[in-house]
């Protein structure tokens, strides 16, 4: 349907029949519509057909500067510091017979780009380009999760740390709960994280390995789901810094990271896009 053309300083010459005044007015409307409402689609064209990666933050938006029967021409900057724009020409295969076919041809190019890039329809509009830290609640959740994973990991940290044979005369001093059983550990963790509740200490001591596997499994699943959101919907390249940041927060923070990433993405994306 369309083939890629490497970006260059000037578009290659491809003969296209002259357009009529009516076509000229149609061309102006199409260019304005694409540049105002579908900048995301122009980015997809560059990524798929010209193999140009998502631009870094601060880079000016690409601009569709021409549509002919032979193809489309896009002006774009490779970085925020680029003094002059580069030009990418993407030919139509086969060429169009009339500009009236532009809407269908461009819509097909969007669908082809999304499929090739592993994006779902109407997504991947603007790449998520930054990572933000959570607030107090998110940080608290992250620290608790990290603490639990470390403290309950079999073979790494023992729940009985700081305990002695008689928990009521441990290094922490007498246990404030006189009914606390002598066969249970008496540690900083059991007193202040488990609230010094014998039933909770016994439950988590007995099922320690299973509890650890459950917590780790849930957070691995959240990290995997974040990976799918980033690569399929938010235009983030796997293994990059942005990807690692958000996947890391998803593993530690969980649900809150998805809400935060979604807000950042919607902010980067700007207003909602209209259909082609």
mmCIF file of C-alpha atoms in Angstrom:
data_model
loop_
_atom_site.group_PDB
_atom_site.id
_atom_site.type_symbol
_atom_site.label_atom_id
_atom_site.label_comp_id
_atom_site.label_asym_id
_atom_site.label_seq_id
_atom_site.Cartn_x
_atom_site.Cartn_y
_atom_site.Cartn_z
ATOM 1 C CA UNK A 1 0.000 0.000 0.000
ATOM 2 C CA UNK A 2 2.817 2.359 0.834
ATOM 3 C CA UNK A 3 6.539 1.982 1.003
ATOM 4 C CA UNK A 4 9.006 3.802 3.215
ATOM 5 C CA UNK A 5 11.453 6.440 2.136
ATOM 6 C CA UNK A 6 14.417 7.565 4.225
ATOM 7 C CA UNK A 7 14.350 11.102 5.557
ATOM 8 C CA UNK A 8 16.474 13.607 3.658
ATOM 9 C CA UNK A 9 16.895 17.319 3.291
ATOM 10 C CA UNK A 10 14.772 17.414 0.148
ATOM 11 C CA UNK A 11 12.046 15.106 -1.048
ATOM 12 C CA UNK A 12 12.797 12.987 -4.139
ATOM 13 C CA UNK A 13 11.128 14.127 -7.337
ATOM 14 C CA UNK A 14 8.122 11.998 -8.243
ATOM 15 C CA UNK A 15 5.903 13.080 -11.115
ATOM 16 C CA UNK A 16 2.331 13.773 -10.123
ATOM 17 C CA UNK A 17 -0.327 15.196 -12.447
ATOM 18 C CA UNK A 18 -1.201 18.841 -11.711
ATOM 19 C CA UNK A 19 -4.224 19.378 -9.493
ATOM 20 C CA UNK A 20 -7.188 21.573 -10.269
ATOM 21 C CA UNK A 21 -8.287 24.602 -8.210
ATOM 22 C CA UNK A 22 -10.931 22.379 -6.653
ATOM 23 C CA UNK A 23 -8.261 19.861 -5.704
ATOM 24 C CA UNK A 24 -6.143 22.698 -4.331
ATOM 25 C CA UNK A 25 -8.904 23.700 -1.910
ATOM 26 C CA UNK A 26 -9.384 20.051 -0.908
ATOM 27 C CA UNK A 27 -5.645 19.688 -0.361
ATOM 28 C CA UNK A 28 -5.600 22.706 1.956
ATOM 29 C CA UNK A 29 -8.468 21.283 4.012
ATOM 30 C CA UNK A 30 -6.777 17.867 4.301
ATOM 31 C CA UNK A 31 -3.426 19.346 5.340
ATOM 32 C CA UNK A 32 -5.041 21.596 7.949
ATOM 33 C CA UNK A 33 -7.128 18.712 9.296
ATOM 34 C CA UNK A 34 -4.151 16.354 9.583
ATOM 35 C CA UNK A 35 -1.829 18.916 11.145
ATOM 36 C CA UNK A 36 -4.404 20.081 13.699
ATOM 37 C CA UNK A 37 -6.285 16.890 14.601
ATOM 38 C CA UNK A 38 -3.994 14.017 13.594
ATOM 39 C CA UNK A 39 -0.426 14.830 14.534
ATOM 40 C CA UNK A 40 -0.361 11.412 16.172
ATOM 41 C CA UNK A 41 -0.977 9.786 12.781
ATOM 42 C CA UNK A 42 1.853 11.783 11.213
ATOM 43 C CA UNK A 43 4.181 10.471 13.929
ATOM 44 C CA UNK A 44 3.025 6.937 13.141
ATOM 45 C CA UNK A 45 3.825 7.447 9.444
ATOM 46 C CA UNK A 46 7.357 8.556 10.321
ATOM 47 C CA UNK A 47 7.892 5.662 12.743
ATOM 48 C CA UNK A 48 6.617 2.936 10.413
ATOM 49 C CA UNK A 49 7.261 4.015 6.847
ATOM 50 C CA UNK A 50 10.477 6.007 7.396
ATOM 51 C CA UNK A 51 11.845 4.111 10.437
ATOM 52 C CA UNK A 52 12.204 7.325 12.442
ATOM 53 C CA UNK A 53 11.942 6.806 16.240
ATOM 54 C CA UNK A 54 9.622 8.895 18.445
ATOM 55 C CA UNK A 55 11.118 12.367 18.911
ATOM 56 C CA UNK A 56 12.559 13.360 22.312
ATOM 57 C CA UNK A 57 10.641 15.813 24.530
ATOM 58 C CA UNK A 58 10.696 19.390 23.300
ATOM 59 C CA UNK A 59 10.925 18.474 19.623
ATOM 60 C CA UNK A 60 8.546 20.491 17.391
ATOM 61 C CA UNK A 61 5.596 18.557 16.024
ATOM 62 C CA UNK A 62 5.986 17.136 12.512
ATOM 63 C CA UNK A 63 3.979 18.760 9.759
ATOM 64 C CA UNK A 64 2.334 17.236 6.727
ATOM 65 C CA UNK A 65 3.304 19.758 4.049
ATOM 66 C CA UNK A 66 2.056 18.110 0.879
ATOM 67 C CA UNK A 67 -0.169 15.364 -0.462
ATOM 68 C CA UNK A 68 0.059 14.477 -4.125
ATOM 69 C CA UNK A 69 -1.270 11.574 -6.121
ATOM 70 C CA UNK A 70 2.189 10.024 -5.733
ATOM 71 C CA UNK A 71 2.609 10.279 -1.960
ATOM 72 C CA UNK A 72 2.856 12.455 1.132
ATOM 73 C CA UNK A 73 5.647 14.781 2.267
ATOM 74 C CA UNK A 74 6.352 15.385 5.964
ATOM 75 C CA UNK A 75 8.552 18.042 7.532
ATOM 76 C CA UNK A 76 9.986 16.975 10.901
ATOM 77 C CA UNK A 77 12.777 17.714 13.367
ATOM 78 C CA UNK A 78 15.047 14.939 14.613
ATOM 79 C CA UNK A 79 15.752 16.696 17.920
ATOM 80 C CA UNK A 80 14.822 19.890 19.800
ATOM 81 C CA UNK A 81 18.168 21.412 18.789
ATOM 82 C CA UNK A 82 17.800 20.734 15.063
ATOM 83 C CA UNK A 83 18.045 24.098 13.298
ATOM 84 C CA UNK A 84 16.283 23.038 10.108
ATOM 85 C CA UNK A 85 13.652 20.357 9.562
ATOM 86 C CA UNK A 86 14.275 17.156 7.664
ATOM 87 C CA UNK A 87 11.945 16.052 4.879
ATOM 88 C CA UNK A 88 10.448 12.574 4.589
ATOM 89 C CA UNK A 89 8.608 11.496 1.445
ATOM 90 C CA UNK A 90 6.360 8.428 1.643
ATOM 91 C CA UNK A 91 5.103 7.224 -1.753
ATOM 92 C CA UNK A 92 1.705 5.707 -2.374
ATOM 93 C CA UNK A 93 1.721 2.237 -3.911
ATOM 94 C CA UNK A 94 -0.140 2.351 -6.189
ATOM 95 C CA UNK A 95 -0.505 6.116 -6.751
ATOM 96 C CA UNK A 96 -3.926 7.650 -6.202
ATOM 97 C CA UNK A 97 -6.140 8.594 -9.093
ATOM 98 C CA UNK A 98 -7.688 11.563 -7.267
ATOM 99 C CA UNK A 99 -7.212 13.506 -4.048
ATOM 100 C CA UNK A 100 -10.707 12.388 -3.119
ATOM 101 C CA UNK A 101 -9.082 9.052 -2.259
ATOM 102 C CA UNK A 102 -6.837 10.724 0.342
ATOM 103 C CA UNK A 103 -9.064 10.035 3.339
ATOM 104 C CA UNK A 104 -9.297 6.302 2.679
ATOM 105 C CA UNK A 105 -5.610 6.031 1.784
ATOM 106 C CA UNK A 106 -4.442 7.868 4.921
ATOM 107 C CA UNK A 107 -6.773 5.841 7.138
ATOM 108 C CA UNK A 108 -5.345 2.636 5.656
ATOM 109 C CA UNK A 109 -1.812 3.904 6.316
ATOM 110 C CA UNK A 110 -2.714 4.568 9.954
ATOM 111 C CA UNK A 111 -4.083 1.033 10.344
ATOM 112 C CA UNK A 112 -1.000 -0.462 8.681
ATOM 113 C CA UNK A 113 1.319 1.567 10.919
ATOM 114 C CA UNK A 114 -0.523 0.569 14.087
ATOM 115 C CA UNK A 115 -0.451 -3.097 13.167
ATOM 116 C CA UNK A 116 3.251 -3.024 12.258
ATOM 117 C CA UNK A 117 4.157 -1.186 15.493
ATOM 118 C CA UNK A 118 2.027 -3.471 17.671
ATOM 119 C CA UNK A 119 -0.428 -0.725 18.592
ATOM 120 C CA UNK A 120 -4.174 -1.077 18.966
ATOM 121 C CA UNK A 121 -6.518 1.115 16.863
ATOM 122 C CA UNK A 122 -6.805 4.744 17.953
ATOM 123 C CA UNK A 123 -3.912 4.357 20.367
ATOM 124 C CA UNK A 124 -0.199 5.104 20.383
ATOM 125 C CA UNK A 125 -1.009 8.684 19.465
ATOM 126 C CA UNK A 126 1.723 10.463 21.353
ATOM 127 C CA UNK A 127 4.566 8.615 22.969
ATOM 128 C CA UNK A 128 4.788 8.706 26.754
ATOM 129 C CA UNK A 129 8.131 10.452 27.121
ATOM 130 C CA UNK A 130 8.644 11.014 30.858
ATOM 131 C CA UNK A 131 8.429 9.271 34.216
ATOM 132 C CA UNK A 132 6.972 10.885 37.319
ATOM 133 C CA UNK A 133 7.399 9.831 40.941
ATOM 134 C CA UNK A 134 4.384 8.964 43.103
ATOM 135 C CA UNK A 135 3.033 11.102 45.918
ATOM 136 C CA UNK A 136 3.176 10.296 49.622
ATOM 137 C CA UNK A 137 0.604 7.507 49.366
ATOM 138 C CA UNK A 138 2.318 5.892 46.385
ATOM 139 C CA UNK A 139 5.738 6.113 48.028
ATOM 140 C CA UNK A 140 4.351 4.563 51.221
ATOM 141 C CA UNK A 141 2.813 1.698 49.282
ATOM 142 C CA UNK A 142 6.041 1.187 47.323
ATOM 143 C CA UNK A 143 8.177 1.071 50.485
ATOM 144 C CA UNK A 144 5.794 -1.374 52.184
ATOM 145 C CA UNK A 145 5.801 -3.655 49.145
ATOM 146 C CA UNK A 146 9.580 -3.531 48.849
ATOM 147 C CA UNK A 147 9.954 -4.117 52.593
ATOM 148 C CA UNK A 148 7.574 -7.087 52.495
ATOM 149 C CA UNK A 149 9.314 -8.672 49.510
ATOM 150 C CA UNK A 150 12.689 -8.402 51.236
ATOM 151 C CA UNK A 151 11.603 -9.410 54.729
ATOM 152 C CA UNK A 152 9.521 -12.380 53.642
ATOM 153 C CA UNK A 153 11.951 -13.661 51.021
ATOM 154 C CA UNK A 154 12.942 -17.219 52.067
ATOM 155 C CA UNK A 155 16.625 -17.466 52.890
ATOM 156 C CA UNK A 156 17.352 -13.729 52.930
ATOM 157 C CA UNK A 157 15.870 -12.092 56.037
ATOM 158 C CA UNK A 158 14.530 -14.119 58.953
ATOM 159 C CA UNK A 159 11.405 -12.947 60.706
ATOM 160 C CA UNK A 160 13.058 -14.039 63.960
ATOM 161 C CA UNK A 161 15.749 -11.353 63.687
ATOM 162 C CA UNK A 162 16.270 -9.546 67.032
ATOM 163 C CA UNK A 163 14.270 -12.201 68.934
ATOM 164 C CA UNK A 164 15.534 -14.301 71.821
ATOM 165 C CA UNK A 165 14.330 -17.562 73.316
ATOM 166 C CA UNK A 166 11.898 -15.714 75.566
ATOM 167 C CA UNK A 167 10.127 -13.057 73.494
ATOM 168 C CA UNK A 168 9.012 -11.237 76.640
ATOM 169 C CA UNK A 169 12.665 -10.511 77.472
ATOM 170 C CA UNK A 170 13.964 -9.801 73.986
ATOM 171 C CA UNK A 171 16.342 -7.027 73.024
ATOM 172 C CA UNK A 172 13.284 -4.848 72.520
ATOM 173 C CA UNK A 173 12.270 -5.168 76.162
ATOM 174 C CA UNK A 174 9.153 -6.792 77.577
ATOM 175 C CA UNK A 175 6.358 -7.293 75.091
ATOM 176 C CA UNK A 176 3.520 -4.839 75.813
ATOM 177 C CA UNK A 177 1.006 -7.609 75.138
ATOM 178 C CA UNK A 178 1.068 -9.936 78.204
ATOM 179 C CA UNK A 179 -0.857 -12.594 76.247
ATOM 180 C CA UNK A 180 1.742 -12.752 73.464
ATOM 181 C CA UNK A 181 2.719 -16.457 73.052
ATOM 182 C CA UNK A 182 6.296 -17.395 73.912
ATOM 183 C CA UNK A 183 6.656 -19.589 70.795
ATOM 184 C CA UNK A 184 6.219 -16.672 68.371
ATOM 185 C CA UNK A 185 8.955 -14.265 67.236
ATOM 186 C CA UNK A 186 9.046 -10.883 68.938
ATOM 187 C CA UNK A 187 10.721 -8.412 66.588
ATOM 188 C CA UNK A 188 10.409 -4.866 65.329
ATOM 189 C CA UNK A 189 8.519 -6.272 62.358
ATOM 190 C CA UNK A 190 6.034 -8.300 64.418
ATOM 191 C CA UNK A 191 5.437 -5.478 66.872
ATOM 192 C CA UNK A 192 5.025 -2.524 64.532
ATOM 193 C CA UNK A 193 4.185 -3.922 61.096
ATOM 194 C CA UNK A 194 2.064 -6.870 62.252
ATOM 195 C CA UNK A 195 0.634 -4.701 65.064
ATOM 196 C CA UNK A 196 1.783 -7.225 67.695
ATOM 197 C CA UNK A 197 -1.183 -9.467 66.857
ATOM 198 C CA UNK A 198 -0.376 -13.131 67.667
ATOM 199 C CA UNK A 199 -2.853 -14.516 65.103
ATOM 200 C CA UNK A 200 -1.323 -12.415 62.326
ATOM 201 C CA UNK A 201 2.249 -13.293 63.320
ATOM 202 C CA UNK A 202 1.395 -17.004 63.459
ATOM 203 C CA UNK A 203 -0.458 -16.880 60.127
ATOM 204 C CA UNK A 204 2.310 -15.117 58.227
ATOM 205 C CA UNK A 205 5.049 -17.145 59.917
ATOM 206 C CA UNK A 206 3.325 -20.398 58.962
ATOM 207 C CA UNK A 207 2.501 -19.324 55.411
ATOM 208 C CA UNK A 208 5.540 -17.145 54.872
ATOM 209 C CA UNK A 209 6.727 -18.726 51.625
ATOM 210 C CA UNK A 210 3.251 -18.801 50.090
ATOM 211 C CA UNK A 211 2.585 -15.196 51.108
ATOM 212 C CA UNK A 212 5.875 -14.081 49.569
ATOM 213 C CA UNK A 213 5.127 -15.907 46.315
ATOM 214 C CA UNK A 214 1.649 -14.336 46.194
ATOM 215 C CA UNK A 215 2.961 -10.787 46.689
ATOM 216 C CA UNK A 216 5.776 -11.221 44.162
ATOM 217 C CA UNK A 217 3.437 -12.872 41.646
ATOM 218 C CA UNK A 218 0.887 -10.046 41.865
ATOM 219 C CA UNK A 219 3.513 -7.375 41.343
ATOM 220 C CA UNK A 220 5.180 -9.221 38.475
ATOM 221 C CA UNK A 221 1.763 -9.419 36.807
ATOM 222 C CA UNK A 222 1.327 -5.661 37.295
ATOM 223 C CA UNK A 223 4.753 -5.034 35.753
ATOM 224 C CA UNK A 224 3.867 -7.219 32.751
ATOM 225 C CA UNK A 225 0.574 -5.397 32.297
ATOM 226 C CA UNK A 226 2.394 -2.064 32.449
ATOM 227 C CA UNK A 227 4.750 -3.317 29.739
ATOM 228 C CA UNK A 228 1.754 -4.062 27.502
ATOM 229 C CA UNK A 229 0.235 -0.634 28.132
ATOM 230 C CA UNK A 230 3.531 1.132 27.447
ATOM 231 C CA UNK A 231 4.452 -0.694 24.244
ATOM 232 C CA UNK A 232 0.998 -1.190 22.725
ATOM 233 C CA UNK A 233 -0.884 1.941 23.731
ATOM 234 C CA UNK A 234 1.547 4.618 24.868
ATOM 235 C CA UNK A 235 4.261 4.356 22.204
ATOM 236 C CA UNK A 236 7.140 3.540 24.577
ATOM 237 C CA UNK A 237 10.088 1.510 23.336
ATOM 238 C CA UNK A 238 10.851 -1.547 25.439
ATOM 239 C CA UNK A 239 14.073 -1.476 27.537
ATOM 240 C CA UNK A 240 14.414 2.302 27.296
ATOM 241 C CA UNK A 241 14.681 4.581 30.309
ATOM 242 C CA UNK A 242 10.987 5.565 30.281
ATOM 243 C CA UNK A 243 9.971 1.902 29.970
ATOM 244 C CA UNK A 244 12.191 0.808 32.859
ATOM 245 C CA UNK A 245 10.979 3.666 35.057
ATOM 246 C CA UNK A 246 7.288 2.920 34.651
ATOM 247 C CA UNK A 247 7.693 -0.862 34.814
ATOM 248 C CA UNK A 248 9.687 -0.421 38.029
ATOM 249 C CA UNK A 249 7.007 1.752 39.587
ATOM 250 C CA UNK A 250 4.326 -0.706 38.491
ATOM 251 C CA UNK A 251 6.187 -3.535 40.229
ATOM 252 C CA UNK A 252 6.496 -1.608 43.502
ATOM 253 C CA UNK A 253 3.473 0.675 43.547
ATOM 254 C CA UNK A 254 0.945 -1.293 41.520
ATOM 255 C CA UNK A 255 -2.406 0.263 40.597
ATOM 256 C CA UNK A 256 -1.419 3.836 41.422
ATOM 257 C CA UNK A 257 1.309 3.835 38.785
ATOM 258 C CA UNK A 258 -1.227 3.083 36.036
ATOM 259 C CA UNK A 259 -3.383 6.011 37.074
ATOM 260 C CA UNK A 260 -0.375 8.337 37.157
ATOM 261 C CA UNK A 261 1.025 7.132 33.822
ATOM 262 C CA UNK A 262 -2.385 7.585 32.221
ATOM 263 C CA UNK A 263 -2.589 11.179 33.443
ATOM 264 C CA UNK A 264 0.913 11.931 32.174
ATOM 265 C CA UNK A 265 0.116 10.347 28.805
ATOM 266 C CA UNK A 266 -3.120 12.276 28.398
ATOM 267 C CA UNK A 267 -1.284 15.460 29.266
ATOM 268 C CA UNK A 268 1.410 14.747 26.697
ATOM 269 C CA UNK A 269 -1.146 13.776 24.118
ATOM 270 C CA UNK A 270 -3.194 16.931 24.469
ATOM 271 C CA UNK A 271 -6.768 17.152 23.313
ATOM 272 C CA UNK A 272 -8.595 14.146 21.953
ATOM 273 C CA UNK A 273 -8.217 13.376 18.289
ATOM 274 C CA UNK A 274 -11.008 13.219 15.751
ATOM 275 C CA UNK A 275 -11.474 10.418 13.286
ATOM 276 C CA UNK A 276 -9.878 10.660 9.877
#
